[in-house]
XYZ file of C-alpha atoms in Angstrom:
520
model
C 5.553 -17.048 43.816
C 5.562 -14.217 46.353
C 2.428 -13.731 48.446
C 0.182 -10.863 47.397
C -0.264 -8.099 49.949
C -3.978 -8.419 50.727
C -4.941 -5.022 52.111
C -3.760 -2.552 49.462
C -1.453 -4.245 46.930
C -0.476 -0.934 45.325
C 0.493 0.804 48.568
C 4.149 -0.214 48.427
C 4.378 0.731 44.770
C 2.819 4.142 45.444
C 5.431 4.820 48.103
C 8.212 4.201 45.577
C 6.826 5.973 42.505
C 4.056 8.262 43.708
C 0.358 8.023 42.952
C 0.572 10.071 39.734
C 2.596 7.303 38.045
C -0.208 4.801 38.687
C -3.336 5.233 36.575
C -6.477 3.472 37.730
C -9.327 5.247 35.926
C -11.762 3.014 34.055
C -10.929 4.325 30.571
C -7.177 3.774 30.961
C -7.649 0.292 32.407
C -10.059 -0.665 29.607
C -7.702 0.589 26.896
C -4.724 -1.290 28.317
C -6.759 -4.479 28.725
C -7.156 -4.847 24.936
C -4.861 -5.618 22.076
C -5.941 -5.495 18.429
C -7.774 -8.828 18.709
C -8.674 -9.714 22.284
C -9.346 -8.588 25.826
C -7.265 -9.675 28.796
C -7.672 -9.223 32.523
C -7.891 -5.766 34.057
C -4.647 -4.607 35.698
C -4.551 -3.169 39.197
C -3.070 -0.070 37.595
C -1.171 1.153 34.562
C 2.326 2.167 35.651
C 3.792 4.980 33.543
C 7.328 5.656 34.810
C 8.985 8.961 33.978
C 12.559 7.707 34.433
C 14.474 4.458 34.229
C 15.138 4.605 37.979
C 11.416 4.963 38.623
C 10.762 2.017 36.299
C 13.187 -0.184 38.241
C 11.944 0.939 41.651
C 8.297 0.416 40.720
C 8.904 -3.079 39.384
C 10.881 -4.044 42.483
C 8.140 -2.772 44.787
C 5.391 -4.528 42.834
C 7.044 -7.946 42.707
C 8.008 -7.694 46.384
C 4.284 -7.309 47.039
C 3.502 -10.376 44.910
C 2.156 -8.382 41.951
C 2.957 -9.665 38.469
C 4.507 -7.324 35.898
C 3.143 -7.161 32.348
C 5.058 -4.839 29.960
C 3.353 -3.118 27.029
C 5.011 -1.275 24.145
C 2.959 0.766 21.708
C 0.040 -1.668 21.948
C -0.062 -2.581 18.254
C 0.108 -6.346 18.813
C -2.489 -9.099 18.407
C -0.988 -12.207 20.032
C -1.783 -11.575 23.697
C 1.650 -10.221 24.575
C 0.304 -7.901 27.275
C -2.987 -9.673 27.981
C -2.864 -11.551 31.275
C -5.521 -13.519 33.181
C -3.507 -15.173 35.942
C -4.090 -12.838 38.883
C -3.318 -9.304 40.084
C -0.832 -7.500 37.856
C 0.680 -4.124 37.102
C 0.756 -3.172 33.430
C 3.912 -1.203 32.575
C 3.531 1.445 29.872
C 6.933 2.942 28.975
C 5.443 5.523 26.598
C 6.776 8.437 28.670
C 10.315 7.040 28.418
C 10.738 8.218 24.842
C 13.957 10.249 24.868
C 16.594 9.937 22.170
C 19.613 9.956 24.442
C 22.607 9.927 22.122
C 23.234 10.002 18.371
C 26.852 8.991 17.811
C 27.703 9.780 14.199
C 31.317 8.747 14.757
C 30.657 5.223 16.041
C 27.327 4.958 14.149
C 25.022 4.120 17.043
C 21.959 5.702 18.582
C 20.690 5.149 22.129
C 17.019 5.645 22.941
C 14.653 5.033 25.801
C 12.338 2.110 25.216
C 9.179 4.149 24.685
C 10.582 6.045 21.709
C 8.620 5.212 18.563
C 10.204 4.148 15.283
C 8.610 7.196 13.670
C 10.155 9.613 16.176
C 13.602 8.111 15.720
C 13.269 8.166 11.926
C 12.292 11.845 11.903
C 15.190 12.735 14.214
C 17.773 10.859 12.140
C 16.571 11.738 8.640
C 17.918 15.341 8.572
C 21.324 13.901 9.481
C 21.210 11.474 6.568
C 21.022 8.514 8.948
C 18.610 5.763 9.903
C 18.604 2.622 12.006
C 19.727 -0.589 10.302
C 16.296 -2.193 10.724
C 14.135 0.882 11.073
C 10.670 -0.260 12.017
C 7.376 -1.829 11.084
C 4.525 -0.117 9.243
C 2.926 0.508 12.663
C 5.948 2.628 13.659
C 3.885 5.759 14.236
C 2.828 4.147 17.521
C 4.961 1.018 17.855
C 7.856 1.553 20.246
C 11.465 0.479 19.916
C 11.303 -1.319 23.258
C 8.288 -3.232 21.996
C 10.164 -4.017 18.809
C 13.039 -5.452 20.807
C 10.630 -7.617 22.818
C 8.209 -8.713 20.108
C 10.584 -8.450 17.148
C 9.206 -7.191 13.877
C 10.094 -6.672 10.268
C 9.483 -4.419 7.326
C 11.742 -1.406 6.784
C 15.347 -2.503 6.355
C 14.289 -6.133 5.922
C 17.293 -6.863 3.719
C 19.458 -6.314 6.817
C 17.313 -8.437 9.139
C 14.535 -7.989 11.669
C 14.209 -5.351 14.391
C 16.374 -7.184 16.909
C 19.184 -7.655 14.374
C 19.701 -3.895 14.510
C 20.316 -3.837 18.289
C 23.800 -3.472 19.777
C 22.861 -3.584 23.453
C 19.973 -3.076 25.851
C 19.355 -2.007 29.438
C 16.736 -4.358 30.877
C 14.944 -4.237 34.236
C 14.562 -7.710 35.745
C 11.700 -8.833 37.963
C 13.513 -7.825 41.158
C 14.283 -4.340 39.848
C 17.892 -5.068 38.852
C 19.030 -3.102 35.797
C 21.100 -5.311 33.489
C 23.196 -3.888 30.637
C 23.989 -6.283 27.793
C 26.794 -6.169 25.246
C 29.120 -3.244 24.616
C 28.516 0.314 23.459
C 29.324 -0.385 19.820
C 29.631 -4.120 19.066
C 27.467 -7.183 19.556
C 28.295 -9.698 20.891
C 31.235 -9.603 23.316
C 31.306 -13.281 24.279
C 27.926 -15.073 24.459
C 25.212 -12.827 23.060
C 23.496 -11.401 26.142
C 21.618 -8.897 23.998
C 20.236 -11.804 21.994
C 19.012 -13.539 25.142
C 16.673 -10.624 25.862
C 15.754 -10.015 22.217
C 12.329 -11.263 21.085
C 11.528 -12.473 24.619
C 8.037 -10.893 24.540
C 8.733 -9.444 27.981
C 9.186 -12.827 29.649
C 12.715 -12.031 30.884
C 12.495 -8.322 31.682
C 11.287 -4.846 30.734
C 13.351 -2.962 28.161
C 14.492 0.418 29.477
C 17.080 1.654 26.954
C 18.266 0.349 23.590
C 21.357 1.097 21.511
C 20.876 0.540 17.785
C 23.182 0.341 14.781
C 23.056 3.273 12.407
C 23.560 3.318 8.649
C 23.635 6.236 6.254
C 20.351 6.810 4.491
C 20.260 5.925 0.822
C 20.540 8.792 -1.640
C 19.374 6.944 -4.756
C 16.128 5.019 -5.220
C 14.342 2.988 -7.855
C 10.822 1.588 -7.660
C 9.055 -1.248 -9.410
C 5.568 -2.795 -9.321
C 4.603 -5.951 -11.138
C 1.603 -8.145 -11.867
C 1.377 -11.950 -11.705
C -1.447 -14.264 -12.656
C -0.311 -17.098 -10.386
C 1.015 -17.456 -6.874
C 3.856 -19.787 -7.867
C 5.199 -17.315 -10.445
C 5.069 -14.514 -7.859
C 6.841 -16.569 -5.190
C 9.495 -17.760 -7.645
C 10.308 -14.169 -8.593
C 10.319 -12.936 -4.983
C 12.686 -15.690 -3.935
C 15.188 -14.935 -6.687
C 15.063 -11.178 -5.975
C 15.691 -11.894 -2.283
C 18.558 -14.299 -2.913
C 20.234 -11.742 -5.146
C 19.674 -8.936 -2.575
C 18.413 -6.605 -5.274
C 15.660 -4.905 -3.262
C 15.825 -3.173 0.101
C 12.120 -3.981 0.442
C 10.076 -6.484 -1.540
C 6.429 -7.132 -0.663
C 3.337 -8.454 -2.392
C -0.440 -8.572 -2.047
C -2.831 -11.283 -3.091
C -5.908 -10.136 -5.092
C -8.208 -9.750 -2.062
C -5.798 -7.754 0.109
C -4.899 -5.606 -2.869
C -8.577 -4.782 -3.402
C -8.918 -3.911 0.279
C -6.009 -1.473 0.044
C -7.494 0.212 -3.008
C -10.796 0.633 -1.135
C -9.168 1.851 2.059
C -7.236 4.996 1.170
C -9.040 8.158 0.118
C -8.005 10.268 -2.845
C -7.399 13.219 -0.533
C -5.030 11.150 1.570
C -3.265 9.927 -1.575
C -2.780 13.555 -2.599
C -1.168 14.366 0.732
C 1.095 11.336 0.446
C 1.955 12.356 -3.092
C 3.207 15.681 -1.737
C 5.505 13.875 0.674
C 6.694 11.647 -2.147
C 7.549 14.680 -4.285
C 9.657 16.115 -1.479
C 11.512 12.811 -1.144
C 12.053 12.578 -4.910
C 13.341 16.141 -5.053
C 15.995 15.332 -2.456
C 17.257 12.279 -4.307
C 16.773 13.225 -7.958
C 15.981 16.918 -8.322
C 12.800 18.838 -9.005
C 12.439 17.779 -12.639
C 12.535 14.096 -11.763
C 10.152 14.727 -8.863
C 7.658 16.467 -11.145
C 7.781 13.621 -13.664
C 7.331 10.940 -11.016
C 4.495 12.863 -9.387
C 2.721 13.282 -12.698
C 2.939 9.530 -13.348
C 1.398 8.729 -9.960
C -1.356 11.304 -10.416
C -2.220 10.056 -13.904
C -2.323 6.450 -12.726
C -4.875 7.402 -10.080
C -6.353 4.379 -8.335
C -7.128 2.220 -11.335
C -3.672 0.860 -12.122
C -4.208 -2.356 -10.098
C -7.853 -2.871 -11.047
C -7.300 -6.063 -13.042
C -4.077 -7.241 -11.409
C -4.362 -10.666 -9.678
C -1.166 -10.633 -7.564
C 1.004 -7.529 -7.221
C 4.678 -7.283 -6.243
C 6.300 -4.026 -5.132
C 10.057 -3.499 -4.870
C 12.283 -0.665 -3.672
C 15.951 -0.617 -4.637
C 18.151 1.871 -2.840
C 21.805 2.780 -2.565
C 24.392 5.503 -3.073
C 24.409 5.814 -6.869
C 21.426 6.124 -9.187
C 23.031 4.060 -11.927
C 23.522 1.214 -9.464
C 19.953 1.128 -8.172
C 18.585 1.522 -11.687
C 20.642 -1.520 -12.674
C 19.239 -3.438 -9.699
C 15.699 -2.540 -10.703
C 16.398 -3.545 -14.301
C 17.559 -6.937 -13.057
C 14.421 -7.226 -10.889
C 12.297 -6.518 -13.961
C 14.128 -9.212 -15.913
C 13.497 -11.745 -13.139
C 9.810 -10.815 -13.091
C 9.413 -11.167 -16.860
C 11.252 -14.512 -16.876
C 8.846 -15.763 -14.174
C 5.827 -14.746 -16.250
C 5.022 -11.396 -14.611
C 4.503 -7.970 -16.162
C 5.248 -4.348 -15.278
C 2.550 -2.049 -13.831
C 2.560 1.510 -12.478
C 4.789 1.751 -9.397
C 2.758 4.201 -7.279
C 2.492 2.011 -4.174
C 6.210 1.626 -3.345
C 6.871 5.303 -4.109
C 4.131 6.559 -1.803
C 4.892 4.045 0.930
C 8.636 4.826 1.016
C 7.853 8.540 1.245
C 5.336 7.876 4.060
C 6.862 4.923 5.926
C 4.734 5.160 9.089
C 1.095 5.824 8.189
C -1.630 6.127 10.835
C -2.737 2.659 12.026
C -6.130 2.928 10.344
C -5.701 -0.560 8.881
C -6.461 -2.011 12.327
C -9.996 -2.137 10.934
C -11.150 -3.031 7.449
C -12.244 -0.393 4.925
C -15.883 -0.866 5.926
C -15.161 -1.129 9.648
C -14.608 -4.888 9.772
C -12.494 -6.453 12.486
C -8.981 -7.338 11.299
C -6.222 -9.639 12.486
C -3.165 -11.218 10.830
C -1.343 -14.491 11.434
C 2.053 -15.186 9.932
C 4.893 -17.593 9.298
C 8.454 -17.151 8.029
C 9.422 -19.920 5.644
C 12.438 -20.827 3.524
C 12.096 -20.317 -0.207
C 11.746 -24.064 -0.740
C 8.494 -24.213 1.283
C 6.667 -21.113 0.031
C 4.613 -22.606 -2.794
C 3.573 -25.608 -0.711
C 2.533 -23.327 2.146
C 0.437 -21.137 -0.155
C -1.328 -24.123 -1.693
C -2.073 -25.661 1.694
C -3.583 -22.358 2.781
C -5.715 -22.276 -0.362
C -6.944 -25.770 0.483
C -7.812 -24.572 3.998
C -9.896 -21.684 2.639
C -11.697 -24.052 0.251
C -12.491 -26.484 3.069
C -14.054 -23.703 5.171
C -15.579 -21.759 2.267
C -19.221 -22.289 3.233
C -18.678 -21.381 6.876
C -16.647 -18.328 5.902
C -19.362 -17.129 3.552
C -22.050 -17.628 6.193
C -20.068 -15.771 8.879
C -18.816 -13.115 6.413
C -15.186 -13.947 7.166
C -12.831 -12.957 4.344
C -9.107 -13.447 3.978
C -6.194 -12.046 1.996
C -2.445 -12.200 2.399
C 0.702 -10.091 2.500
C 4.022 -11.620 1.427
C 7.349 -9.977 2.263
C 10.947 -10.964 1.600
C 13.056 -11.344 4.746
C 16.661 -11.260 3.653
C 18.310 -13.901 1.488
C 16.860 -17.006 3.110
C 13.095 -16.785 3.011
C 9.818 -14.880 2.974
C 6.976 -14.063 5.311
C 3.454 -15.171 4.416
C 0.855 -13.290 6.460
C -2.798 -14.237 5.974
C -5.148 -11.499 7.170
C -8.762 -11.977 8.293
C -11.647 -9.506 8.018
C -15.010 -10.146 9.657
C -17.941 -8.237 11.204
C -17.547 -7.346 14.860
C -17.462 -4.638 17.500
C -14.677 -2.091 17.748
C -12.714 -2.161 20.995
C -11.084 0.665 23.025
C -7.730 0.219 21.286
C -9.332 0.740 17.873
C -11.057 3.884 19.092
C -7.822 5.170 20.643
C -5.364 4.466 17.823
C -7.327 5.074 14.616
C -7.651 8.639 13.364
C -10.961 10.129 14.461
C -12.039 11.315 11.028
C -11.317 7.887 9.586
C -13.049 6.043 12.421
C -16.150 8.203 11.982
C -16.577 6.797 8.464
C -16.524 3.165 9.590
C -19.445 1.002 10.665
C -19.227 -0.365 14.217
C -21.196 -3.615 14.071
C -22.315 -5.762 17.004
C -19.956 -8.525 18.033
C -20.525 -11.822 16.213
C -19.568 -14.859 18.342
C -19.901 -17.234 15.368
C -17.500 -15.186 13.241
C -15.100 -14.721 16.169
C -14.987 -18.480 16.766
C -14.401 -19.216 13.094
C -11.528 -16.724 12.891
C -9.951 -18.351 15.954
C -10.309 -21.790 14.353
C -8.791 -20.594 11.078
C -5.871 -18.878 12.812
C -5.073 -22.050 14.742
C -5.217 -24.149 11.586
C -2.908 -21.701 9.777
C -0.441 -21.903 12.659
C -0.594 -25.709 12.484
C 0.197 -25.635 8.760
C 3.118 -23.291 9.350
C 4.438 -25.433 12.194
C 4.265 -28.555 10.029
C 6.410 -26.766 7.444
C 8.979 -25.625 10.016
C 8.000 -21.942 10.067
C 9.291 -19.478 12.633
C 7.400 -16.524 14.067
C 7.759 -13.081 15.575
C 5.478 -11.600 18.242
C 5.217 -15.085 19.760
C 3.684 -13.948 23.048
C 0.798 -16.281 23.960
C -0.125 -17.424 20.441
C 2.658 -19.217 18.569
C 4.042 -22.642 19.643
C 7.585 -21.905 20.800
C 8.117 -24.898 23.094
C 6.807 -27.417 20.560
C 9.134 -25.994 17.909
C 12.308 -26.227 20.020
C 14.711 -29.031 20.683
C 14.029 -30.213 24.273
C 17.584 -29.444 25.364
C 17.327 -25.928 23.940
C 13.982 -25.425 25.672
C 15.574 -26.486 28.967
C 18.125 -23.681 28.549
C 15.316 -21.147 28.088
C 13.568 -22.497 31.180
C 16.773 -22.186 33.180
C 17.232 -18.599 32.013
C 13.667 -17.763 33.045
C 14.317 -19.240 36.489
C 17.507 -17.182 36.815
C 16.051 -13.805 35.883
C 12.533 -14.343 37.287
C 12.641 -16.948 40.078
C 9.175 -16.027 41.414
C 7.555 -16.208 37.974
C 6.210 -12.643 38.104
C 7.585 -11.172 34.850
C 4.860 -11.433 32.186
C 3.843 -14.938 33.324
C 2.786 -17.243 30.509
C 4.463 -15.275 27.737
C 6.469 -17.642 25.484
C 4.696 -20.413 27.458
C 7.277 -19.906 30.247
């Protein structure tokens, strides 16, 4: 590793990028030292480049001075991706690099700078009747596309794959400041998949500067369905069959506890605003009469339609022709009924599809509790076993959880034809950190209780997360947002891991690019 300049480590960087690109005030450093869950070390400065050239020059100057580079996207993560404790480092915030550079409607690609959010891209493409193939996570109001390429992610467009499956090529700045372009302008891959080598690397191989994504035409016909299940196995059986048949563009479910949390979280006033957006979306796809009918159904259902529902499943079918998506939804309903489920009011998928990137207020619980997820992607054949092992885990720790006021629910989401995500979520009393106070809407935050930190509850949540990860690993799960939390090395064939190590040595010989991420 290069030797750190001892007098003023940032001097060489300041010469290259200017002092205004380096933020060192206490508030900025505190904010960028936290993710949703934890606190890392304090960076020497937060580097906010205003151009790709400045990004490359600043990284080159920093690593030449022996300063580690830690990239940060929109900051919506919770696995330590940009939290570093190993020595002096420069945290790179690409938020100012948010330009949409080219929308190619002929070749169906869009090129953006890495700091562009999923929400910004969606709003720019929607009037053109276009969207990205995989078009973001629910945190897309703040989550950046560069972060999505590094951490990977999944929700919108899940039938077509995860965030990185939608990438054609990337421009990546290596640790020495070299700008590497992967792939071609319109097709991936051309030979070995260089784009794939930098995808989901959690910033261990380089800092994303620009990304070219695949475009698809936005659907013009939609159908929505919500369903109730008494048992987890019936729910998972239905979700698996719907996924295998590719009937839903999105298919997601809540367990009883998480469902109750959602019903507590959103205010009626906010629902009314979202209903207005839904009506606009319905009017575009089905006319004003249909929009009025759908809006009236949602309004009449209010917030009581899931009151006595144990597990709920929500599906969105979309396509070019209304008859086709209606047929898909009819088939989904048949699958649900055959599995033992029943039909309920479909307000949730309607409102969510019309408002795909809500404010990240769910970073805290409805009463101000701390919140953190942990997840695993599993094949259909392992879903029921995984759920039942998790239930056994909660039972084993029930007394300790009650004492520490730690509660848990779960989100389930289909991920293409081959499997589903199971994402347990923890809520517990604890102090709000600078990221919460920065990202959550002020009026919403003002309603929440900020409790003192609880070391006992924090320790129990950490124990439970580790035990969940162990269960997932035993079942052969894979993960996104690996960062410094999920066991990548232990889950790889040794020969495959050696290839990753060799790649790290090639692109980062001094070990200064997000050291420790991916356990590299």
